[in-house]
Amino acid sequence: MKWISPRQLNKLGMLNMNRRNVGYIGKYNDRRAYPLVDNKLKTKLIAAEYEVTTPRLLQVITQQHEISHFRERADLLEGFAIKPAKGSGGKGILVILRREGDHYIKASGTAITVGALERHLSNILAGLYSLGGAPDVAIVEDLIQSAPSLSKYSFQGVPDIRIVVFQGYPVMAMLRLATKASDGKANLHQGAVGVGLDIATGRGLNAVQYNRPVLLHPDNGLALENLIIEEWETMLLMASRCYEATGLGYMGVDLVVDAQQGPLLLELNARPGLAIQIANGRGLMPRLQKVEALRKPHYSPEKRVKYAMAEFGYL
């Protein structure tokens, strides 16, 4: 294993955690906006006002006594996703693909009972997955059917795209692919694959799993450099609009491409991680500094996206 010094990382333009926290999150993010992005339900409502589409909301469960009604509604659903409104890092998200008799089939292929679903809902309300362990709300959303061009690269779970947006400019992006190790979830910390994406074209550039380079998906063997994201410019535009929606200067925007509805917003993150740099094989600092140096910022999402595609592309 080769180690690299902090000085070398700085020369490569890598953004470290301290600089991210102080120089970007602390400087450009108004803490009054955090409750908006830390709550998936609030995010859905505000996103709709700025023409950013989200998965269809099926049910909101706020109290323990409402869980008993979930069983009745679940019987009518073919597939759905249960999420804690204030969850982070993918914790507490349970994706159900279909019913088979009295059992529900998870994205990983595991069968669970309705009793297990109800216990999961109870844990969400108790704050087991929320930031700080505060009492939470459970939301049930329509099941996302990933576009075939992307779903073939992922192991069972839905691939998602993380775009880092700075002052409204999409500056770096990656695709997260579920694996068997990640239990069908597109979460890098749990073993998903991260693929760096060219801002100009949406093409795959570089891929990592557990912060180590990979060329092929570990479960299906597909080459990751060949993939390309459909409706890429639309996704960049959606991400840019989230700046007006929230007022956050530095954030992560997570999207998916649904087979029927096209690009959808999953959630926003006011404290996006730094692994996106490893997936891209590039540091964020040069791009952030370039936006900071603009004498005349672009005031429309469309112009910011055009600028980002021209300035931050690889090809």
PDB file of C-alpha atoms in Angstrom:
ATOM      1  CA  MET A   1       0.000   0.000   0.000  1.00  0.00           C
ATOM      2  CA  LYS A   2       1.347   3.435  -0.956  1.00  0.00           C
ATOM      3  CA  TRP A   3       0.762   6.360   1.383  1.00  0.00           C
ATOM      4  CA  ILE A   4       0.508   9.984   0.356  1.00  0.00           C
ATOM      5  CA  SER A   5       1.417  12.976   2.483  1.00  0.00           C
ATOM      6  CA  PRO A   6      -0.946  15.849   3.371  1.00  0.00           C
ATOM      7  CA  ARG A   7       1.301  18.166   1.359  1.00  0.00           C
ATOM      8  CA  GLN A   8       0.896  16.011  -1.750  1.00  0.00           C
ATOM      9  CA  LEU A   9      -2.866  15.864  -1.238  1.00  0.00           C
ATOM     10  CA  ASN A  10      -2.934  19.656  -1.020  1.00  0.00           C
ATOM     11  CA  LYS A  11      -1.010  19.918  -4.294  1.00  0.00           C
ATOM     12  CA  LEU A  12      -3.594  17.671  -5.911  1.00  0.00           C
ATOM     13  CA  GLY A  13      -6.350  20.047  -4.797  1.00  0.00           C
ATOM     14  CA  MET A  14      -7.972  17.611  -2.373  1.00  0.00           C
ATOM     15  CA  LEU A  15     -10.443  19.211   0.024  1.00  0.00           C
ATOM     16  CA  ASN A  16      -9.910  17.948   3.574  1.00  0.00           C
ATOM     17  CA  MET A  17     -12.534  17.677   6.293  1.00  0.00           C
ATOM     18  CA  ASN A  18     -11.391  20.653   8.357  1.00  0.00           C
ATOM     19  CA  ARG A  19     -11.307  22.968   5.362  1.00  0.00           C
ATOM     20  CA  ARG A  20     -14.673  21.678   4.194  1.00  0.00           C
ATOM     21  CA  ASN A  21     -16.247  22.241   7.612  1.00  0.00           C
ATOM     22  CA  VAL A  22     -14.813  25.725   8.195  1.00  0.00           C
ATOM     23  CA  GLY A  23     -14.202  27.178   4.743  1.00  0.00           C
ATOM     24  CA  TYR A  24     -17.298  25.908   2.964  1.00  0.00           C
ATOM     25  CA  ILE A  25     -20.005  24.386   5.163  1.00  0.00           C
ATOM     26  CA  GLY A  26     -19.467  26.898   7.973  1.00  0.00           C
ATOM     27  CA  LYS A  27     -18.991  29.866   5.641  1.00  0.00           C
ATOM     28  CA  TYR A  28     -21.640  29.278   2.991  1.00  0.00           C
ATOM     29  CA  ASN A  29     -24.393  27.307   4.757  1.00  0.00           C
ATOM     30  CA  ASP A  30     -26.899  29.167   6.905  1.00  0.00           C
ATOM     31  CA  ARG A  31     -27.706  26.844   9.804  1.00  0.00           C
ATOM     32  CA  ARG A  32     -31.325  28.002   9.712  1.00  0.00           C
ATOM     33  CA  ALA A  33     -31.680  26.027   6.458  1.00  0.00           C
ATOM     34  CA  TYR A  34     -30.431  22.749   7.960  1.00  0.00           C
ATOM     35  CA  PRO A  35     -33.848  21.559   9.234  1.00  0.00           C
ATOM     36  CA  LEU A  36     -35.103  21.839   5.657  1.00  0.00           C
ATOM     37  CA  VAL A  37     -32.497  19.523   4.125  1.00  0.00           C
ATOM     38  CA  ASP A  38     -32.195  17.232   7.154  1.00  0.00           C
ATOM     39  CA  ASN A  39     -35.883  16.333   6.825  1.00  0.00           C
ATOM     40  CA  LYS A  40     -36.807  14.382   3.673  1.00  0.00           C
ATOM     41  CA  LEU A  41     -40.476  15.310   3.995  1.00  0.00           C
ATOM     42  CA  LYS A  42     -39.727  19.043   4.109  1.00  0.00           C
ATOM     43  CA  THR A  43     -37.299  18.616   1.219  1.00  0.00           C
ATOM     44  CA  LYS A  44     -40.022  17.047  -0.940  1.00  0.00           C
ATOM     45  CA  LEU A  45     -42.388  19.929  -0.313  1.00  0.00           C
ATOM     46  CA  ILE A  46     -39.895  22.712  -1.071  1.00  0.00           C
ATOM     47  CA  ALA A  47     -38.461  20.906  -4.121  1.00  0.00           C
ATOM     48  CA  ALA A  48     -41.882  20.845  -5.777  1.00  0.00           C
ATOM     49  CA  GLU A  49     -41.984  24.649  -5.678  1.00  0.00           C
ATOM     50  CA  TYR A  50     -38.797  24.803  -7.793  1.00  0.00           C
ATOM     51  CA  GLU A  51     -39.799  22.244 -10.451  1.00  0.00           C
ATOM     52  CA  VAL A  52     -37.647  19.506  -8.959  1.00  0.00           C
ATOM     53  CA  THR A  53     -39.525  16.185  -9.085  1.00  0.00           C
ATOM     54  CA  THR A  54     -39.361  13.667  -6.214  1.00  0.00           C
ATOM     55  CA  PRO A  55     -40.734  10.111  -5.784  1.00  0.00           C
ATOM     56  CA  ARG A  56     -44.495   9.964  -5.157  1.00  0.00           C
ATOM     57  CA  LEU A  57     -45.414  10.114  -1.460  1.00  0.00           C
ATOM     58  CA  LEU A  58     -47.721   7.255  -0.402  1.00  0.00           C
ATOM     59  CA  GLN A  59     -48.008   7.641   3.365  1.00  0.00           C
ATOM     60  CA  VAL A  60     -46.658   9.614   6.328  1.00  0.00           C
ATOM     61  CA  ILE A  61     -46.562   7.934   9.754  1.00  0.00           C
ATOM     62  CA  THR A  62     -46.078  10.289  12.676  1.00  0.00           C
ATOM     63  CA  GLN A  63     -47.494   8.383  15.675  1.00  0.00           C
ATOM     64  CA  GLN A  64     -47.158   4.814  16.989  1.00  0.00           C
ATOM     65  CA  HIS A  65     -50.904   4.168  16.768  1.00  0.00           C
ATOM     66  CA  GLU A  66     -50.802   4.896  13.017  1.00  0.00           C
ATOM     67  CA  ILE A  67     -48.555   1.890  12.418  1.00  0.00           C
ATOM     68  CA  SER A  68     -51.532  -0.461  12.740  1.00  0.00           C
ATOM     69  CA  HIS A  69     -53.057   1.184   9.655  1.00  0.00           C
ATOM     70  CA  PHE A  70     -49.881   0.578   7.658  1.00  0.00           C
ATOM     71  CA  ARG A  71     -50.670  -3.156   7.415  1.00  0.00           C
ATOM     72  CA  GLU A  72     -53.935  -2.383   5.595  1.00  0.00           C
ATOM     73  CA  ARG A  73     -52.291  -0.031   3.118  1.00  0.00           C
ATOM     74  CA  ALA A  74     -49.251  -2.254   2.556  1.00  0.00           C
ATOM     75  CA  ASP A  75     -51.521  -5.010   1.279  1.00  0.00           C
ATOM     76  CA  LEU A  76     -52.446  -2.737  -1.631  1.00  0.00           C
ATOM     77  CA  LEU A  77     -48.857  -1.864  -2.563  1.00  0.00           C
ATOM     78  CA  GLU A  78     -46.712  -3.908  -4.920  1.00  0.00           C
ATOM     79  CA  GLY A  79     -43.451  -2.172  -4.068  1.00  0.00           C
ATOM     80  CA  PHE A  80     -42.445   0.747  -1.845  1.00  0.00           C
ATOM     81  CA  ALA A  81     -39.666   2.335   0.191  1.00  0.00           C
ATOM     82  CA  ILE A  82     -39.804   3.206   3.898  1.00  0.00           C
ATOM     83  CA  LYS A  83     -37.537   6.036   5.022  1.00  0.00           C
ATOM     84  CA  PRO A  84     -36.901   7.980   8.229  1.00  0.00           C
ATOM     85  CA  ALA A  85     -37.545  11.657   7.486  1.00  0.00           C
ATOM     86  CA  LYS A  86     -34.444  12.701   9.448  1.00  0.00           C
ATOM     87  CA  GLY A  87     -32.215   9.736   8.647  1.00  0.00           C
ATOM     88  CA  SER A  88     -28.671  10.111   7.327  1.00  0.00           C
ATOM     89  CA  GLY A  89     -26.149   7.971   5.496  1.00  0.00           C
ATOM     90  CA  GLY A  90     -28.835   5.649   4.148  1.00  0.00           C
ATOM     91  CA  LYS A  91     -29.638   4.337   7.634  1.00  0.00           C
ATOM     92  CA  GLY A  92     -33.170   3.130   8.204  1.00  0.00           C
ATOM     93  CA  ILE A  93     -34.133   2.978   4.521  1.00  0.00           C
ATOM     94  CA  LEU A  94     -36.009  -0.225   3.706  1.00  0.00           C
ATOM     95  CA  VAL A  95     -36.834  -1.006   0.081  1.00  0.00           C
ATOM     96  CA  ILE A  96     -39.539  -3.578  -0.689  1.00  0.00           C
ATOM     97  CA  LEU A  97     -39.712  -4.895  -4.246  1.00  0.00           C
ATOM     98  CA  ARG A  98     -42.846  -7.055  -4.057  1.00  0.00           C
ATOM     99  CA  ARG A  99     -45.076  -9.311  -1.982  1.00  0.00           C
ATOM    100  CA  GLU A 100     -44.957 -13.089  -1.996  1.00  0.00           C
ATOM    101  CA  GLY A 101     -47.836 -14.445   0.069  1.00  0.00           C
ATOM    102  CA  ASP A 102     -47.463 -13.171   3.636  1.00  0.00           C
ATOM    103  CA  HIS A 103     -43.896 -11.985   3.084  1.00  0.00           C
ATOM    104  CA  TYR A 104     -42.326  -8.870   1.611  1.00  0.00           C
ATOM    105  CA  ILE A 105     -39.178  -9.153  -0.515  1.00  0.00           C
ATOM    106  CA  LYS A 106     -36.378  -6.659   0.174  1.00  0.00           C
ATOM    107  CA  ALA A 107     -34.060  -5.285  -2.513  1.00  0.00           C
ATOM    108  CA  SER A 108     -31.423  -7.744  -1.290  1.00  0.00           C
ATOM    109  CA  GLY A 109     -33.808 -10.661  -1.926  1.00  0.00           C
ATOM    110  CA  THR A 110     -34.459 -11.356   1.775  1.00  0.00           C
ATOM    111  CA  ALA A 111     -38.087 -12.076   2.773  1.00  0.00           C
ATOM    112  CA  ILE A 112     -39.534 -10.373   5.865  1.00  0.00           C
ATOM    113  CA  THR A 113     -42.956 -10.356   7.540  1.00  0.00           C
ATOM    114  CA  VAL A 114     -45.349  -7.460   8.002  1.00  0.00           C
ATOM    115  CA  GLY A 115     -44.519  -7.644  11.703  1.00  0.00           C
ATOM    116  CA  ALA A 116     -40.887  -6.882  10.859  1.00  0.00           C
ATOM    117  CA  LEU A 117     -42.037  -3.896   8.790  1.00  0.00           C
ATOM    118  CA  GLU A 118     -44.094  -2.605  11.712  1.00  0.00           C
ATOM    119  CA  ARG A 119     -41.144  -2.965  14.099  1.00  0.00           C
ATOM    120  CA  HIS A 120     -38.999  -1.056  11.635  1.00  0.00           C
ATOM    121  CA  LEU A 121     -41.552   1.751  11.526  1.00  0.00           C
ATOM    122  CA  SER A 122     -41.639   1.819  15.318  1.00  0.00           C
ATOM    123  CA  ASN A 123     -37.848   2.111  15.442  1.00  0.00           C
ATOM    124  CA  ILE A 124     -37.976   5.016  13.010  1.00  0.00           C
ATOM    125  CA  LEU A 125     -40.515   6.896  15.123  1.00  0.00           C
ATOM    126  CA  ALA A 126     -38.376   6.281  18.220  1.00  0.00           C
ATOM    127  CA  GLY A 127     -35.450   8.022  16.512  1.00  0.00           C
ATOM    128  CA  LEU A 128     -33.192   4.984  16.050  1.00  0.00           C
ATOM    129  CA  TYR A 129     -31.957   6.266  12.678  1.00  0.00           C
ATOM    130  CA  SER A 130     -32.374  10.039  13.063  1.00  0.00           C
ATOM    131  CA  LEU A 131     -29.671  12.627  13.562  1.00  0.00           C
ATOM    132  CA  GLY A 132     -29.036  12.905  17.299  1.00  0.00           C
ATOM    133  CA  GLY A 133     -31.590  10.186  18.092  1.00  0.00           C
ATOM    134  CA  ALA A 134     -34.514  12.627  18.091  1.00  0.00           C
ATOM    135  CA  PRO A 135     -38.070  11.290  17.553  1.00  0.00           C
ATOM    136  CA  ASP A 136     -38.767  10.987  13.848  1.00  0.00           C
ATOM    137  CA  VAL A 137     -41.431  10.534  11.184  1.00  0.00           C
ATOM    138  CA  ALA A 138     -41.619   7.624   8.729  1.00  0.00           C
ATOM    139  CA  ILE A 139     -42.424   8.273   5.099  1.00  0.00           C
ATOM    140  CA  VAL A 140     -43.506   5.657   2.559  1.00  0.00           C
ATOM    141  CA  GLU A 141     -42.695   6.422  -1.064  1.00  0.00           C
ATOM    142  CA  ASP A 142     -43.418   4.862  -4.419  1.00  0.00           C
ATOM    143  CA  LEU A 143     -40.864   2.286  -5.512  1.00  0.00           C
ATOM    144  CA  ILE A 144     -38.319   3.670  -7.955  1.00  0.00           C
ATOM    145  CA  GLN A 145     -37.825   1.570 -11.071  1.00  0.00           C
ATOM    146  CA  SER A 146     -34.331   2.407 -12.232  1.00  0.00           C
ATOM    147  CA  ALA A 147     -33.696   3.105 -15.916  1.00  0.00           C
ATOM    148  CA  PRO A 148     -32.440  -0.115 -17.576  1.00  0.00           C
ATOM    149  CA  SER A 149     -29.286   1.601 -18.828  1.00  0.00           C
ATOM    150  CA  LEU A 150     -28.196   2.080 -15.190  1.00  0.00           C
ATOM    151  CA  SER A 151     -29.916  -0.759 -13.347  1.00  0.00           C
ATOM    152  CA  LYS A 152     -27.798  -3.353 -15.167  1.00  0.00           C
ATOM    153  CA  TYR A 153     -24.708  -1.946 -13.448  1.00  0.00           C
ATOM    154  CA  SER A 154     -26.129  -2.228  -9.935  1.00  0.00           C
ATOM    155  CA  PHE A 155     -26.733  -5.259  -7.706  1.00  0.00           C
ATOM    156  CA  GLN A 156     -30.508  -5.233  -7.057  1.00  0.00           C
ATOM    157  CA  GLY A 157     -30.621  -1.729  -5.505  1.00  0.00           C
ATOM    158  CA  VAL A 158     -31.303   1.522  -7.346  1.00  0.00           C
ATOM    159  CA  PRO A 159     -28.176   3.459  -8.414  1.00  0.00           C
ATOM    160  CA  ASP A 160     -28.114   7.114  -7.420  1.00  0.00           C
ATOM    161  CA  ILE A 161     -26.119  10.164  -8.451  1.00  0.00           C
ATOM    162  CA  ARG A 162     -24.488  12.531  -5.949  1.00  0.00           C
ATOM    163  CA  ILE A 163     -23.764  16.025  -7.273  1.00  0.00           C
ATOM    164  CA  VAL A 164     -21.855  18.524  -5.148  1.00  0.00           C
ATOM    165  CA  VAL A 165     -23.293  21.993  -5.713  1.00  0.00           C
ATOM    166  CA  PHE A 166     -21.356  25.109  -4.710  1.00  0.00           C
ATOM    167  CA  GLN A 167     -23.036  28.522  -4.919  1.00  0.00           C
ATOM    168  CA  GLY A 168     -25.491  26.946  -7.335  1.00  0.00           C
ATOM    169  CA  TYR A 169     -22.812  25.463  -9.620  1.00  0.00           C
ATOM    170  CA  PRO A 170     -22.594  21.658  -9.997  1.00  0.00           C
ATOM    171  CA  VAL A 171     -18.856  21.158  -9.453  1.00  0.00           C
ATOM    172  CA  MET A 172     -18.392  17.375  -9.105  1.00  0.00           C
ATOM    173  CA  ALA A 173     -20.528  14.246  -9.466  1.00  0.00           C
ATOM    174  CA  MET A 174     -20.439  10.503  -8.910  1.00  0.00           C
ATOM    175  CA  LEU A 175     -22.684   7.508  -9.463  1.00  0.00           C
ATOM    176  CA  ARG A 176     -23.208   5.135  -6.531  1.00  0.00           C
ATOM    177  CA  LEU A 177     -23.905   1.498  -7.403  1.00  0.00           C
ATOM    178  CA  ALA A 178     -25.330  -1.018  -4.960  1.00  0.00           C
ATOM    179  CA  THR A 179     -23.467  -4.255  -4.326  1.00  0.00           C
ATOM    180  CA  LYS A 180     -24.115  -7.500  -2.510  1.00  0.00           C
ATOM    181  CA  ALA A 181     -21.869  -6.201   0.273  1.00  0.00           C
ATOM    182  CA  SER A 182     -23.991  -3.057   0.647  1.00  0.00           C
ATOM    183  CA  ASP A 183     -27.234  -5.083   0.943  1.00  0.00           C
ATOM    184  CA  GLY A 184     -28.611  -3.550  -2.246  1.00  0.00           C
ATOM    185  CA  LYS A 185     -28.112   0.042  -1.023  1.00  0.00           C
ATOM    186  CA  ALA A 186     -26.143   2.728  -2.863  1.00  0.00           C
ATOM    187  CA  ASN A 187     -24.136   3.632   0.231  1.00  0.00           C
ATOM    188  CA  LEU A 188     -20.344   3.862  -0.092  1.00  0.00           C
ATOM    189  CA  HIS A 189     -19.723   3.275   3.616  1.00  0.00           C
ATOM    190  CA  GLN A 190     -21.596  -0.025   3.380  1.00  0.00           C
ATOM    191  CA  GLY A 191     -19.674  -1.268   0.333  1.00  0.00           C
ATOM    192  CA  ALA A 192     -21.326   0.340  -2.698  1.00  0.00           C
ATOM    193  CA  VAL A 193     -19.189   1.316  -5.700  1.00  0.00           C
ATOM    194  CA  GLY A 194     -18.578   5.000  -6.442  1.00  0.00           C
ATOM    195  CA  VAL A 195     -18.029   6.005 -10.083  1.00  0.00           C
ATOM    196  CA  GLY A 196     -16.731   9.482 -10.871  1.00  0.00           C
ATOM    197  CA  LEU A 197     -18.712  11.246 -13.594  1.00  0.00           C
ATOM    198  CA  ASP A 198     -17.640  13.798 -16.178  1.00  0.00           C
ATOM    199  CA  ILE A 199     -19.606  16.993 -15.471  1.00  0.00           C
ATOM    200  CA  ALA A 200     -19.704  17.800 -19.178  1.00  0.00           C
ATOM    201  CA  THR A 201     -21.117  14.507 -20.437  1.00  0.00           C
ATOM    202  CA  GLY A 202     -22.218  12.260 -17.539  1.00  0.00           C
ATOM    203  CA  ARG A 203     -19.775   9.536 -18.606  1.00  0.00           C
ATOM    204  CA  GLY A 204     -18.012   7.248 -16.137  1.00  0.00           C
ATOM    205  CA  LEU A 205     -14.378   8.140 -15.424  1.00  0.00           C
ATOM    206  CA  ASN A 206     -12.957   6.298 -12.443  1.00  0.00           C
ATOM    207  CA  ALA A 207     -14.402   3.858  -9.890  1.00  0.00           C
ATOM    208  CA  VAL A 208     -13.709   2.843  -6.289  1.00  0.00           C
ATOM    209  CA  GLN A 209     -15.044   0.449  -3.654  1.00  0.00           C
ATOM    210  CA  TYR A 210     -13.990   0.848  -0.027  1.00  0.00           C
ATOM    211  CA  ASN A 211     -11.793   3.722  -1.334  1.00  0.00           C
ATOM    212  CA  ARG A 212      -9.812   1.319  -3.551  1.00  0.00           C
ATOM    213  CA  PRO A 213      -9.791   1.496  -7.375  1.00  0.00           C
ATOM    214  CA  VAL A 214     -11.943  -1.006  -9.286  1.00  0.00           C
ATOM    215  CA  LEU A 215     -12.490  -1.492 -13.007  1.00  0.00           C
ATOM    216  CA  LEU A 216     -15.441  -3.902 -12.891  1.00  0.00           C
ATOM    217  CA  HIS A 217     -18.532  -4.127 -10.728  1.00  0.00           C
ATOM    218  CA  PRO A 218     -17.727  -6.816  -8.099  1.00  0.00           C
ATOM    219  CA  ASP A 219     -21.034  -8.661  -8.550  1.00  0.00           C
ATOM    220  CA  ASN A 220     -21.942  -8.433 -12.238  1.00  0.00           C
ATOM    221  CA  GLY A 221     -18.492  -7.951 -13.770  1.00  0.00           C
ATOM    222  CA  LEU A 222     -19.518  -5.039 -16.002  1.00  0.00           C
ATOM    223  CA  ALA A 223     -16.867  -2.485 -16.977  1.00  0.00           C
ATOM    224  CA  LEU A 224     -17.657   0.783 -15.207  1.00  0.00           C
ATOM    225  CA  GLU A 225     -15.872   3.105 -17.627  1.00  0.00           C
ATOM    226  CA  ASN A 226     -18.482   2.409 -20.318  1.00  0.00           C
ATOM    227  CA  LEU A 227     -21.544   3.758 -18.508  1.00  0.00           C
ATOM    228  CA  ILE A 228     -23.256   7.069 -19.277  1.00  0.00           C
ATOM    229  CA  ILE A 229     -26.081   8.849 -17.433  1.00  0.00           C
ATOM    230  CA  GLU A 230     -29.259   9.597 -19.363  1.00  0.00           C
ATOM    231  CA  GLU A 231     -30.742  13.113 -19.254  1.00  0.00           C
ATOM    232  CA  TRP A 232     -27.517  14.369 -17.693  1.00  0.00           C
ATOM    233  CA  GLU A 233     -28.029  18.088 -18.307  1.00  0.00           C
ATOM    234  CA  THR A 234     -31.531  17.838 -16.807  1.00  0.00           C
ATOM    235  CA  MET A 235     -30.046  16.352 -13.648  1.00  0.00           C
ATOM    236  CA  LEU A 236     -27.451  19.127 -13.405  1.00  0.00           C
ATOM    237  CA  LEU A 237     -30.236  21.683 -13.786  1.00  0.00           C
ATOM    238  CA  MET A 238     -32.285  20.053 -11.018  1.00  0.00           C
ATOM    239  CA  ALA A 239     -29.252  20.091  -8.745  1.00  0.00           C
ATOM    240  CA  SER A 240     -28.582  23.756  -9.495  1.00  0.00           C
ATOM    241  CA  ARG A 241     -32.195  24.726  -8.723  1.00  0.00           C
ATOM    242  CA  CYS A 242     -31.792  23.299  -5.236  1.00  0.00           C
ATOM    243  CA  TYR A 243     -29.567  26.297  -4.478  1.00  0.00           C
ATOM    244  CA  GLU A 244     -32.520  28.664  -4.869  1.00  0.00           C
ATOM    245  CA  ALA A 245     -34.787  26.240  -3.036  1.00  0.00           C
ATOM    246  CA  THR A 246     -32.602  26.024   0.079  1.00  0.00           C
ATOM    247  CA  GLY A 247     -30.137  28.914   0.006  1.00  0.00           C
ATOM    248  CA  LEU A 248     -27.341  26.490   0.926  1.00  0.00           C
ATOM    249  CA  GLY A 249     -24.051  27.432  -0.693  1.00  0.00           C
ATOM    250  CA  TYR A 250     -22.400  24.022  -0.300  1.00  0.00           C
ATOM    251  CA  MET A 251     -24.433  20.827  -0.476  1.00  0.00           C
ATOM    252  CA  GLY A 252     -24.824  17.372  -1.941  1.00  0.00           C
ATOM    253  CA  VAL A 253     -27.809  16.652  -4.191  1.00  0.00           C
ATOM    254  CA  ASP A 254     -28.813  12.996  -4.592  1.00  0.00           C
ATOM    255  CA  LEU A 255     -30.842  11.986  -7.650  1.00  0.00           C
ATOM    256  CA  VAL A 256     -31.970   8.854  -9.482  1.00  0.00           C
ATOM    257  CA  VAL A 257     -33.202   8.114 -13.009  1.00  0.00           C
ATOM    258  CA  ASP A 258     -36.588   6.378 -12.927  1.00  0.00           C
ATOM    259  CA  ALA A 259     -37.582   4.279 -15.942  1.00  0.00           C
ATOM    260  CA  GLN A 260     -40.970   6.028 -16.228  1.00  0.00           C
ATOM    261  CA  GLN A 261     -40.581   9.446 -14.623  1.00  0.00           C
ATOM    262  CA  GLY A 262     -36.983  10.246 -15.509  1.00  0.00           C
ATOM    263  CA  PRO A 263     -34.715  12.123 -13.064  1.00  0.00           C
ATOM    264  CA  LEU A 264     -35.998  12.371  -9.466  1.00  0.00           C
ATOM    265  CA  LEU A 265     -34.566  14.062  -6.383  1.00  0.00           C
ATOM    266  CA  LEU A 266     -33.984  11.682  -3.472  1.00  0.00           C
ATOM    267  CA  GLU A 267     -32.564  14.012  -0.831  1.00  0.00           C
ATOM    268  CA  LEU A 268     -30.256  16.913  -0.048  1.00  0.00           C
ATOM    269  CA  ASN A 269     -27.229  16.904   2.216  1.00  0.00           C
ATOM    270  CA  ALA A 270     -25.821  19.998   3.911  1.00  0.00           C
ATOM    271  CA  ARG A 271     -22.649  18.112   4.880  1.00  0.00           C
ATOM    272  CA  PRO A 272     -21.663  16.073   1.800  1.00  0.00           C
ATOM    273  CA  GLY A 273     -18.770  13.673   2.268  1.00  0.00           C
ATOM    274  CA  LEU A 274     -15.393  13.846   0.572  1.00  0.00           C
ATOM    275  CA  ALA A 275     -15.251  10.376  -1.031  1.00  0.00           C
ATOM    276  CA  ILE A 276     -16.516  11.918  -4.266  1.00  0.00           C
ATOM    277  CA  GLN A 277     -12.948  13.150  -4.825  1.00  0.00           C
ATOM    278  CA  ILE A 278     -11.586   9.618  -4.636  1.00  0.00           C
ATOM    279  CA  ALA A 279     -14.248   8.373  -7.052  1.00  0.00           C
ATOM    280  CA  ASN A 280     -13.299  11.122  -9.516  1.00  0.00           C
ATOM    281  CA  GLY A 281      -9.563  10.901  -9.005  1.00  0.00           C
ATOM    282  CA  ARG A 282      -9.611  14.707  -8.678  1.00  0.00           C
ATOM    283  CA  GLY A 283      -9.695  17.262  -5.881  1.00  0.00           C
ATOM    284  CA  LEU A 284     -12.563  19.679  -5.300  1.00  0.00           C
ATOM    285  CA  MET A 285     -10.441  22.692  -4.353  1.00  0.00           C
ATOM    286  CA  PRO A 286      -9.586  23.990  -7.859  1.00  0.00           C
ATOM    287  CA  ARG A 287     -13.245  23.969  -8.855  1.00  0.00           C
ATOM    288  CA  LEU A 288     -14.460  25.574  -5.648  1.00  0.00           C
ATOM    289  CA  GLN A 289     -11.823  28.284  -5.930  1.00  0.00           C
ATOM    290  CA  LYS A 290     -12.761  28.927  -9.552  1.00  0.00           C
ATOM    291  CA  VAL A 291     -16.369  29.582  -8.560  1.00  0.00           C
ATOM    292  CA  GLU A 292     -15.261  31.763  -5.652  1.00  0.00           C
ATOM    293  CA  ALA A 293     -13.139  33.840  -8.034  1.00  0.00           C
ATOM    294  CA  LEU A 294     -16.038  34.660 -10.371  1.00  0.00           C
ATOM    295  CA  ARG A 295     -16.484  38.427 -10.557  1.00  0.00           C
ATOM    296  CA  LYS A 296     -19.987  38.114 -12.023  1.00  0.00           C
ATOM    297  CA  PRO A 297     -21.818  34.982 -10.806  1.00  0.00           C
ATOM    298  CA  HIS A 298     -24.500  33.531 -13.049  1.00  0.00           C
ATOM    299  CA  TYR A 299     -27.950  34.168 -11.616  1.00  0.00           C
ATOM    300  CA  SER A 300     -29.954  31.487 -13.423  1.00  0.00           C
ATOM    301  CA  PRO A 301     -29.631  27.699 -12.966  1.00  0.00           C
ATOM    302  CA  GLU A 302     -29.401  27.273 -16.740  1.00  0.00           C
ATOM    303  CA  LYS A 303     -26.381  29.572 -17.062  1.00  0.00           C
ATOM    304  CA  ARG A 304     -24.662  28.039 -14.038  1.00  0.00           C
ATOM    305  CA  VAL A 305     -25.026  24.568 -15.550  1.00  0.00           C
ATOM    306  CA  LYS A 306     -23.660  25.706 -18.922  1.00  0.00           C
ATOM    307  CA  TYR A 307     -20.673  27.267 -17.160  1.00  0.00           C
ATOM    308  CA  ALA A 308     -20.001  24.127 -15.107  1.00  0.00           C
ATOM    309  CA  MET A 309     -20.207  21.845 -18.142  1.00  0.00           C
ATOM    310  CA  ALA A 310     -17.750  24.036 -20.021  1.00  0.00           C
ATOM    311  CA  GLU A 311     -15.283  24.582 -17.162  1.00  0.00           C
ATOM    312  CA  PHE A 312     -15.300  21.332 -15.194  1.00  0.00           C
ATOM    313  CA  GLY A 313     -15.572  18.682 -17.920  1.00  0.00           C
ATOM    314  CA  TYR A 314     -12.751  16.215 -18.553  1.00  0.00           C
ATOM    315  CA  LEU A 315     -13.073  15.831 -22.322  1.00  0.00           C
TER     316      LEU A 315
END
